[in-house]
PDB file of C-alpha atoms in Angstrom:
ATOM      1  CA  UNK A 212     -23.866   4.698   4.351  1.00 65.00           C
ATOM      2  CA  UNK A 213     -23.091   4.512   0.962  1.00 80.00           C
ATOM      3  CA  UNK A 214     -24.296   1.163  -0.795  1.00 90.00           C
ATOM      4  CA  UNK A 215     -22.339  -1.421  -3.435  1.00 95.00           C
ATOM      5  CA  UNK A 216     -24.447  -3.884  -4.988  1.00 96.00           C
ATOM      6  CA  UNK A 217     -22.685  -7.028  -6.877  1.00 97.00           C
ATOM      7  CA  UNK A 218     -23.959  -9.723  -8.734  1.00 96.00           C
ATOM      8  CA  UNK A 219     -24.441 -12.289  -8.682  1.00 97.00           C
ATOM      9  CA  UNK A 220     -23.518 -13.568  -5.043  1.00 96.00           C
ATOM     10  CA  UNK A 221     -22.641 -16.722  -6.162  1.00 96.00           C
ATOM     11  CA  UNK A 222     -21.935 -18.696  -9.368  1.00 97.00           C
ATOM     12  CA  UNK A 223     -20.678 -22.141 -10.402  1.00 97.00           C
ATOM     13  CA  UNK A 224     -18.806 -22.691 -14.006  1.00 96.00           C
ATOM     14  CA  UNK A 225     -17.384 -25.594 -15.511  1.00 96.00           C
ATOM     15  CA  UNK A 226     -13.382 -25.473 -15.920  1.00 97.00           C
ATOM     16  CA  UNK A 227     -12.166 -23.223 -18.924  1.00 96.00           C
ATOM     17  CA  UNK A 228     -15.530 -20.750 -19.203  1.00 96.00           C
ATOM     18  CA  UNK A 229     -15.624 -17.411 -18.374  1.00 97.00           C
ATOM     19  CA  UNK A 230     -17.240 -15.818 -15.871  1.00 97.00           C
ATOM     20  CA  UNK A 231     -18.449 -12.062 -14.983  1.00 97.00           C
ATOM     21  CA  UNK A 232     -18.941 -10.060 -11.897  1.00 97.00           C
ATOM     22  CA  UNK A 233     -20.506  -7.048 -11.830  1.00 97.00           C
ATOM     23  CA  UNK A 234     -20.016  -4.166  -9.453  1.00 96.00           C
ATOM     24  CA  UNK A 235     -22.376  -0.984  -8.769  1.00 95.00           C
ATOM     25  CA  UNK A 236     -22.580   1.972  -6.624  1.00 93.00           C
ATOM     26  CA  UNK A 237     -26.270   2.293  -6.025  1.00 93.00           C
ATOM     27  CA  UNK A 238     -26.176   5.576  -4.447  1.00 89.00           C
ATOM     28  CA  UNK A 239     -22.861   7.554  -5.332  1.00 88.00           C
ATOM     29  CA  UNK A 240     -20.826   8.154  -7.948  1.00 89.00           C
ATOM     30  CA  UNK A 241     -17.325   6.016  -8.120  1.00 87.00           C
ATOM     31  CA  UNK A 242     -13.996   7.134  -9.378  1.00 82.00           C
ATOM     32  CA  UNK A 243     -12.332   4.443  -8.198  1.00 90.00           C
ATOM     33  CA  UNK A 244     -13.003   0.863  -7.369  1.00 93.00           C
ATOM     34  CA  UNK A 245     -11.073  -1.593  -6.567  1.00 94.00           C
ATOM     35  CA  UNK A 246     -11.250  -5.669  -6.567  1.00 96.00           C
ATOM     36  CA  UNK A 247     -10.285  -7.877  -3.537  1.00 96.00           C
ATOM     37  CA  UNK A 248     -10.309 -11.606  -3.545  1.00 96.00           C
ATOM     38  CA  UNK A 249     -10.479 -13.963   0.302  1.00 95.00           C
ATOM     39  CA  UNK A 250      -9.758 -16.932   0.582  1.00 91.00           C
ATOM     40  CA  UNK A 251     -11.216 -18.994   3.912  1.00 86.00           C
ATOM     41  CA  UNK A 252      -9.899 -17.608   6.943  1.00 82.00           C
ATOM     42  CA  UNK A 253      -7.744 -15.152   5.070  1.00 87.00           C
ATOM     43  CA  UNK A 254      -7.966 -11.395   4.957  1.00 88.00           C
ATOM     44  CA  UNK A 255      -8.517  -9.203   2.066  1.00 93.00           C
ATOM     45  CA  UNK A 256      -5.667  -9.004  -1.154  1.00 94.00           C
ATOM     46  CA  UNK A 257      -5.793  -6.458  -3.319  1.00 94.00           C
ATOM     47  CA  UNK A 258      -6.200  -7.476  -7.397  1.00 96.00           C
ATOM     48  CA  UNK A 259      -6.535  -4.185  -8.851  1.00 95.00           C
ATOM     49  CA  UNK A 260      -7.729  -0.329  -8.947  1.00 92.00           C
ATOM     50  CA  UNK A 261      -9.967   0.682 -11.658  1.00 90.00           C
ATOM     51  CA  UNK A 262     -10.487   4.212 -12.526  1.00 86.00           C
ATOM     52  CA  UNK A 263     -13.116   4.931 -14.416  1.00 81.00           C
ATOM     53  CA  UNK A 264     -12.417   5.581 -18.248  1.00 79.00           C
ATOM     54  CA  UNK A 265      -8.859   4.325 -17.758  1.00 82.00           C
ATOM     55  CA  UNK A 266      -7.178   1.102 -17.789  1.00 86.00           C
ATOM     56  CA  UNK A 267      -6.939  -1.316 -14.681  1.00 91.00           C
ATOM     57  CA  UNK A 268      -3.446  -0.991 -12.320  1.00 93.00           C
ATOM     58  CA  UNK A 269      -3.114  -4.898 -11.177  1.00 95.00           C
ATOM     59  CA  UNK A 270      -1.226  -5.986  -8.216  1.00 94.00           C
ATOM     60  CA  UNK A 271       2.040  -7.600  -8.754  1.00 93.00           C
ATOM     61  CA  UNK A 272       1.297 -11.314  -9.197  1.00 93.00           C
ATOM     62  CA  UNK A 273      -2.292 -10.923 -10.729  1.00 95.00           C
ATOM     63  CA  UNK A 274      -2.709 -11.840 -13.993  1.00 94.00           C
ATOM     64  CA  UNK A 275      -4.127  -8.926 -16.134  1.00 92.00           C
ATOM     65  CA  UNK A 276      -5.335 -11.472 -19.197  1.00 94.00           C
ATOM     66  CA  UNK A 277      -6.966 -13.534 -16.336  1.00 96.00           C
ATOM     67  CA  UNK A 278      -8.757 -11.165 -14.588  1.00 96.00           C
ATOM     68  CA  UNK A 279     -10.287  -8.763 -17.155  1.00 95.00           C
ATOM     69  CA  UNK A 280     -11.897  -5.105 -15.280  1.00 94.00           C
ATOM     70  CA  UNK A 281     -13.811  -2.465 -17.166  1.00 90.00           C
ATOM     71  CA  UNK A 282     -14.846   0.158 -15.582  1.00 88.00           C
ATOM     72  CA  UNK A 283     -17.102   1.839 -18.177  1.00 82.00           C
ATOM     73  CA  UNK A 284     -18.859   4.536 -15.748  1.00 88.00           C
ATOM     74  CA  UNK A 285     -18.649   6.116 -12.219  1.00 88.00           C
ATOM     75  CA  UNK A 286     -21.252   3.646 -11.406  1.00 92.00           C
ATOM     76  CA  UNK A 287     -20.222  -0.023 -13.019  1.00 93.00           C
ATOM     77  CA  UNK A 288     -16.849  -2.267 -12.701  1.00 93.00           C
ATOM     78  CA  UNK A 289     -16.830  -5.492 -14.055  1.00 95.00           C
ATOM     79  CA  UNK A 290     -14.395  -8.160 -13.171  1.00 97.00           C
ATOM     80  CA  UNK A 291     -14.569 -11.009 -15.790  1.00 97.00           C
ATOM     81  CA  UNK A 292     -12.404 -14.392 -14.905  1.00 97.00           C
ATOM     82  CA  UNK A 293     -11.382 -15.663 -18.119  1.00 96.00           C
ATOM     83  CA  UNK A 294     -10.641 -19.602 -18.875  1.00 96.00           C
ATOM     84  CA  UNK A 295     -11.299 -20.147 -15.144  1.00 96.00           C
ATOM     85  CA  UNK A 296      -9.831 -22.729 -13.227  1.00 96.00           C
ATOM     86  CA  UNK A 297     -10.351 -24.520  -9.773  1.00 96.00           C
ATOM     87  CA  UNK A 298      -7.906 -22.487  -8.013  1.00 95.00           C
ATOM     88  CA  UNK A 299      -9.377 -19.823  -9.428  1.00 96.00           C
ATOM     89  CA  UNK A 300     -12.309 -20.470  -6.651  1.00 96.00           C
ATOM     90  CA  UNK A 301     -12.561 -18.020  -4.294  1.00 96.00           C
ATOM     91  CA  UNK A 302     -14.801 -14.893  -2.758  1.00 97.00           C
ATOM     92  CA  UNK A 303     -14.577 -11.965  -4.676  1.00 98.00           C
ATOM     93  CA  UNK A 304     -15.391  -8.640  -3.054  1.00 97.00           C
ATOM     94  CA  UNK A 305     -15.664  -5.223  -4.747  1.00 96.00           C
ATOM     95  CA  UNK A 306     -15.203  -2.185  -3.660  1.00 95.00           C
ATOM     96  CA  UNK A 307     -15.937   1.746  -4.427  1.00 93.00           C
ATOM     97  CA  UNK A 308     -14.204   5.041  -3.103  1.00 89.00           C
ATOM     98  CA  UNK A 309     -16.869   7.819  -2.919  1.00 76.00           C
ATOM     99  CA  UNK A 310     -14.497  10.092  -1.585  1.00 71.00           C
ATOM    100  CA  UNK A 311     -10.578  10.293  -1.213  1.00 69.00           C
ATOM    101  CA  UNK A 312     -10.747   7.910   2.177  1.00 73.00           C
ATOM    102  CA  UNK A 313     -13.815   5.233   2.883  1.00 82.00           C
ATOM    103  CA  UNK A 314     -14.203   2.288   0.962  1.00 88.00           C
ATOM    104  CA  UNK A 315     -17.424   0.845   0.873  1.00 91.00           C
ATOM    105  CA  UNK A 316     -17.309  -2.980  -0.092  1.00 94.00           C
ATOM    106  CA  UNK A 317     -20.395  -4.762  -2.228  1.00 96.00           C
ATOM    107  CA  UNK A 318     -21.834  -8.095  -0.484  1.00 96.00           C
ATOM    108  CA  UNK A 319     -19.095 -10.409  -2.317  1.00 97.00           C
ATOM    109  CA  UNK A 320     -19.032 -12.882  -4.709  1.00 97.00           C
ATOM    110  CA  UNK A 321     -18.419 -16.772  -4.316  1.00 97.00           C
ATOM    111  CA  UNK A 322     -17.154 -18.753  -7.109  1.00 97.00           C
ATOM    112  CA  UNK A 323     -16.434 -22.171  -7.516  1.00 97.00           C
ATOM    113  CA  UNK A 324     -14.770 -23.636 -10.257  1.00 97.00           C
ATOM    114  CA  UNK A 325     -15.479 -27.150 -10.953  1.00 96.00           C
TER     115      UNK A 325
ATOM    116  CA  UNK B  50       8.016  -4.538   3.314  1.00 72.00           C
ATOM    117  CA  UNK B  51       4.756  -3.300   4.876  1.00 72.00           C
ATOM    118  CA  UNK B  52       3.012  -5.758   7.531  1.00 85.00           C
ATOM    119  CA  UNK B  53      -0.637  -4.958   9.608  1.00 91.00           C
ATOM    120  CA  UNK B  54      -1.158  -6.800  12.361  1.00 91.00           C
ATOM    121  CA  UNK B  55      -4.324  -7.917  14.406  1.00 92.00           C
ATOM    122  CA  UNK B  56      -2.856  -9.851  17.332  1.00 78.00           C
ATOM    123  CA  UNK B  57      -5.558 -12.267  18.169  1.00 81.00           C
ATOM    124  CA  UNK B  58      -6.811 -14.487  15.692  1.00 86.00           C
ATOM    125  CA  UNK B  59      -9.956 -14.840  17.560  1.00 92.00           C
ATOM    126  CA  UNK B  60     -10.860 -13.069  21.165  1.00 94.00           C
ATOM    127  CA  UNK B  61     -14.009 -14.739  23.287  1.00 95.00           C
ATOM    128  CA  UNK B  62     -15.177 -12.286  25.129  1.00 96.00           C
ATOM    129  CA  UNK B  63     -18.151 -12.436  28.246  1.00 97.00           C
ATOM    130  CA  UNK B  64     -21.504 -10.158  27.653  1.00 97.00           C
ATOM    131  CA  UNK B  65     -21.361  -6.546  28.475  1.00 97.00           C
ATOM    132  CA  UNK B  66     -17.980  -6.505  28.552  1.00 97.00           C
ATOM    133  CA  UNK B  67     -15.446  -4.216  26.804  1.00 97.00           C
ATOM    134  CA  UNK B  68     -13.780  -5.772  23.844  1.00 96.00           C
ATOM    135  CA  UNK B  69     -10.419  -4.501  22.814  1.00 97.00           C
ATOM    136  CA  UNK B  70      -8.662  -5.285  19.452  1.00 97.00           C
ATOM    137  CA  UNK B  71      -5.071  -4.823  18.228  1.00 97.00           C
ATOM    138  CA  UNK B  72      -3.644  -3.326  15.550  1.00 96.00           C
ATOM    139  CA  UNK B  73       0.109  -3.033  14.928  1.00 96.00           C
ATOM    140  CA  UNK B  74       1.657  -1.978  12.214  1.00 94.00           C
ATOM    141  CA  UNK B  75       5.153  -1.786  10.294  1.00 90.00           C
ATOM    142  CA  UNK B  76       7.500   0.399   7.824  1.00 85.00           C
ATOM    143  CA  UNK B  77       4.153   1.352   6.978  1.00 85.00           C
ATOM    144  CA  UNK B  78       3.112   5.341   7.409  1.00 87.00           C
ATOM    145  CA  UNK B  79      -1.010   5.503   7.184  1.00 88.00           C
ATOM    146  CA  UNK B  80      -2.672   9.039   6.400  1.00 87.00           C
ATOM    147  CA  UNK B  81      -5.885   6.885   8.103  1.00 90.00           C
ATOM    148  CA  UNK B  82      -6.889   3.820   9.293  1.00 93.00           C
ATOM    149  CA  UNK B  83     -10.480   2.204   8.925  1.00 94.00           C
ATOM    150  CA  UNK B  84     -11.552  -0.688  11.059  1.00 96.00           C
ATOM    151  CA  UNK B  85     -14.846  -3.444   9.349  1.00 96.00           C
ATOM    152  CA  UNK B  86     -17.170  -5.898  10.685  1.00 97.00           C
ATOM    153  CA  UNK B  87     -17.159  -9.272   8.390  1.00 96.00           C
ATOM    154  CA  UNK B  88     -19.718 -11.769   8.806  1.00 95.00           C
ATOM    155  CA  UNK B  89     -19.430 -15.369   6.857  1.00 92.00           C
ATOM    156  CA  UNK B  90     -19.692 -15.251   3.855  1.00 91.00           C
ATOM    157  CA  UNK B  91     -20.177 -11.186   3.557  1.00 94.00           C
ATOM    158  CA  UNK B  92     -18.664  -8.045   2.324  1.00 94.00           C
ATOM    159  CA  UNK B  93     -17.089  -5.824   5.045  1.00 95.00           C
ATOM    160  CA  UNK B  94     -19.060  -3.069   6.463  1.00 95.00           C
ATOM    161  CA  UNK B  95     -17.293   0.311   7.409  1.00 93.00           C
ATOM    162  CA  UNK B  96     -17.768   1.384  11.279  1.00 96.00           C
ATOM    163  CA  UNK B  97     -15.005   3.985  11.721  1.00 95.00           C
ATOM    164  CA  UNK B  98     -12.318   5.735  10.071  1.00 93.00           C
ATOM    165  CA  UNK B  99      -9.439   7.737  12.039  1.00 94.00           C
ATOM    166  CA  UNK B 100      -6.852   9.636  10.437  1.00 92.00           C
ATOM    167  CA  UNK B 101      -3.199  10.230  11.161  1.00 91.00           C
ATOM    168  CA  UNK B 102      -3.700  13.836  13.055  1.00 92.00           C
ATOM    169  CA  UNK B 103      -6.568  12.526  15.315  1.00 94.00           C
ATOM    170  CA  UNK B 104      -6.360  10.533  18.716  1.00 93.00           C
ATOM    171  CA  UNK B 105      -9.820   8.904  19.155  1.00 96.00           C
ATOM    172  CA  UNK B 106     -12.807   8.549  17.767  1.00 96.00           C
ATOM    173  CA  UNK B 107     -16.106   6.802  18.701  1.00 97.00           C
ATOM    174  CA  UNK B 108     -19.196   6.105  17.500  1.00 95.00           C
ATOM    175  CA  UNK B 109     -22.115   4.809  19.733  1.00 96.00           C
ATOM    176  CA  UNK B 110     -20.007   1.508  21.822  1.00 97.00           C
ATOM    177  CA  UNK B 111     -17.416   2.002  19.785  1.00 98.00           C
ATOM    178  CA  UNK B 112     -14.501   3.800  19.797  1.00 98.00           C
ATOM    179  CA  UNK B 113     -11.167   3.574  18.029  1.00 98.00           C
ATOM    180  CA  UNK B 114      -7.612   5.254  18.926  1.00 97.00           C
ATOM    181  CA  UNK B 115      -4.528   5.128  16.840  1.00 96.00           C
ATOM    182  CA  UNK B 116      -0.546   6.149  18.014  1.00 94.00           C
ATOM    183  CA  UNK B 117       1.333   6.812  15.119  1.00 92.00           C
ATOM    184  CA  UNK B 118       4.143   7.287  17.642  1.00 93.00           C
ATOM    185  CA  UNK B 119       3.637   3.062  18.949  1.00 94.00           C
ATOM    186  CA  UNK B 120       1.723   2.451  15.049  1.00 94.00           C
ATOM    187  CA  UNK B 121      -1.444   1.179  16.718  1.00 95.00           C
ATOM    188  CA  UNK B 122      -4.668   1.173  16.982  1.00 96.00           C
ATOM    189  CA  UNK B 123      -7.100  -0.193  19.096  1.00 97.00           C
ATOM    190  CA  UNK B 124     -10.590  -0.814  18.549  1.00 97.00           C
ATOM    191  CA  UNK B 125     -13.273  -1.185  22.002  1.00 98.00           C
ATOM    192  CA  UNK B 126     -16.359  -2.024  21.665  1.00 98.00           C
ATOM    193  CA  UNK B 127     -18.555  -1.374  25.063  1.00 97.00           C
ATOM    194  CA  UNK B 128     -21.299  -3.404  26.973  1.00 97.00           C
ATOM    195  CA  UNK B 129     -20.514  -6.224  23.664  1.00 97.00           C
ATOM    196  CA  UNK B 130     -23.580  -7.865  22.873  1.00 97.00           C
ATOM    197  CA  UNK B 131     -23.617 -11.241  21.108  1.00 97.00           C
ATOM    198  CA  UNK B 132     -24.609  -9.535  18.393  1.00 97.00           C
ATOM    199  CA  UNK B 133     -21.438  -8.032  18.040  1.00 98.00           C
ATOM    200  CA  UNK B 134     -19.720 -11.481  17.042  1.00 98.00           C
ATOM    201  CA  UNK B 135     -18.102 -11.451  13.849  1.00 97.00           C
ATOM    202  CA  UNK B 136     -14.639 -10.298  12.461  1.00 96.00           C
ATOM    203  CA  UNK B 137     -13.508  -7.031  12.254  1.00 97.00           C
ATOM    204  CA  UNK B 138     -10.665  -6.027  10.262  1.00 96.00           C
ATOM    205  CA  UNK B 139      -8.179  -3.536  10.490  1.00 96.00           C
ATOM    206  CA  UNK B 140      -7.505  -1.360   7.078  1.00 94.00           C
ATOM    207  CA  UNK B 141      -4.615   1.563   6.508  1.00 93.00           C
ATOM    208  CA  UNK B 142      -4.097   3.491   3.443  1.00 89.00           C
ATOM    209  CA  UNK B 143      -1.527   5.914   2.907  1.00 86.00           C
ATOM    210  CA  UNK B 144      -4.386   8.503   1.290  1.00 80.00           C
ATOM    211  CA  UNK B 145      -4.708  10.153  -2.216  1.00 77.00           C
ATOM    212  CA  UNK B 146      -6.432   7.599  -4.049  1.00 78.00           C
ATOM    213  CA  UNK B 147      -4.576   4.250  -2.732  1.00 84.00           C
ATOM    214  CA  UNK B 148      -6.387   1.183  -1.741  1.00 87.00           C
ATOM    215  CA  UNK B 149      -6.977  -0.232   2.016  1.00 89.00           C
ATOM    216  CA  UNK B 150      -4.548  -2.534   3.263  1.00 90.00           C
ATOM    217  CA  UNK B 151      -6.036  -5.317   5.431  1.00 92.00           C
ATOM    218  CA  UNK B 152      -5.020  -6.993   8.022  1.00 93.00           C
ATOM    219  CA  UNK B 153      -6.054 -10.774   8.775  1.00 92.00           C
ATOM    220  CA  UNK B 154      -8.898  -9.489  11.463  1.00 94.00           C
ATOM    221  CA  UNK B 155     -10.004 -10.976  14.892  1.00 96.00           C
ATOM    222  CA  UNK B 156     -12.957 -13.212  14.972  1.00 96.00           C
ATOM    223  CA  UNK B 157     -14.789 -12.256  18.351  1.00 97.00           C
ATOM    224  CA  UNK B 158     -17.318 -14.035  19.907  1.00 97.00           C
ATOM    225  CA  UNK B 159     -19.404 -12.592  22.721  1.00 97.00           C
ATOM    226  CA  UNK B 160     -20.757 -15.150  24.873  1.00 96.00           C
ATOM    227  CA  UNK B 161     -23.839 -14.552  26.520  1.00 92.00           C
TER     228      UNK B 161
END
């Protein structure tokens, strides 16, 4: 199957910094990919679909200063978490279309916020 | 507004047995359905997709069916192995370019 690669898996920041994540499709090219964050025993929610070349669509709720996504190529997203906070600790999980149906989902991201 | 539905929360199941999983869904009209594996701390992996026109599908032990008449699907996995623990989700999208959305998934644990 077709592989997402994100890094890095894991990352602690002080309170207020920002932090990146980056997103790739190894193998495929990527119109569309799309950002997830879980919490602990909770499924998947939706943040936002990036096309490539075009700016973000966010989910209602999600804050589009917060969560800054560039998508600069049909390989690369990257979701940057500005001024982060504690609550803004969480497992973030990218995803990339290669097709109109599957989803293929990178390895995930934890973050902790301290 | 839309709601997906995985029954169980978690399912213990006995080795070699069939596993079957539940998902229900409402005011919600899918153009396909994908079911994942989670493990801790991990991304989901993709094991099947079904769309709206099809019945069943399988792939090695498992198989996946989906009523659009009862908006269900159900998700078997055969002779379940330990290995097989882990929690699978249950994803819909209504096709185009739209996103999956999940349901909460079933944690199963095969007991050997």
């Amino acid at each position: 199957g077709a592989v997402v690669s994100q890094h890095p898996s894991r990352v602690i920041c002080k309170s207020g910094t920002s932090v990146k994540i980056e997103c790739r499709s190894l193998d495929f090219q990527a119109t569309t990919m799309f950002w997830y964050r879980q919490f602990p025993k909770q499924s998947l929610m939706l943040m936002a679909t990036s096309n490539e070349g075009s700016k973000a669509t966010y989910e209602q709720g999600v804050e589009k200063d917060k969560f800054l996504i560039n998508h600069a190529s049909l390989t690369l997203s990257t979701l940057t978490v500005t001024s982060a906070h504690p609550e803004d600790s969480s497992f973030y999980i990218c995803s990339a279309r290669q097709l109109l149906e599957t989803q293929y989902f990178g390895p995930g991201t934890r973050l902790l916020v301290l | 507004s839309q709601k997906i539905e995985q029954n169980s929360e978690a399912l213990n199941i006995q080795e070699g047995k069939t596993a079957t999983l539940t998902c229900n869904y409402t005011n919600y009209s899918p153009a396909y359905l994908q079911w994942y594996r989670q493990d801790p701390g991990r991304g989901p992996v993709f094991l099947l997709l079904i769309r709206e026109n099809e019945k069943e599908k399988r792939k090695e032990r498992l198989k996946v069916t989906f009523d659009t008449t009862l908006k269900q699907s159900l998700f078997h996995i055969t002779a379940s192995q330990p290995a097989d623990s882990a929690t699978y989700l249950c994803a819909l999208a209504r096709g185009g370019n739209t996103p999956l959305v999940f349901g909460k998934g079933t944690r199963l644990s095969v007991i050997a």
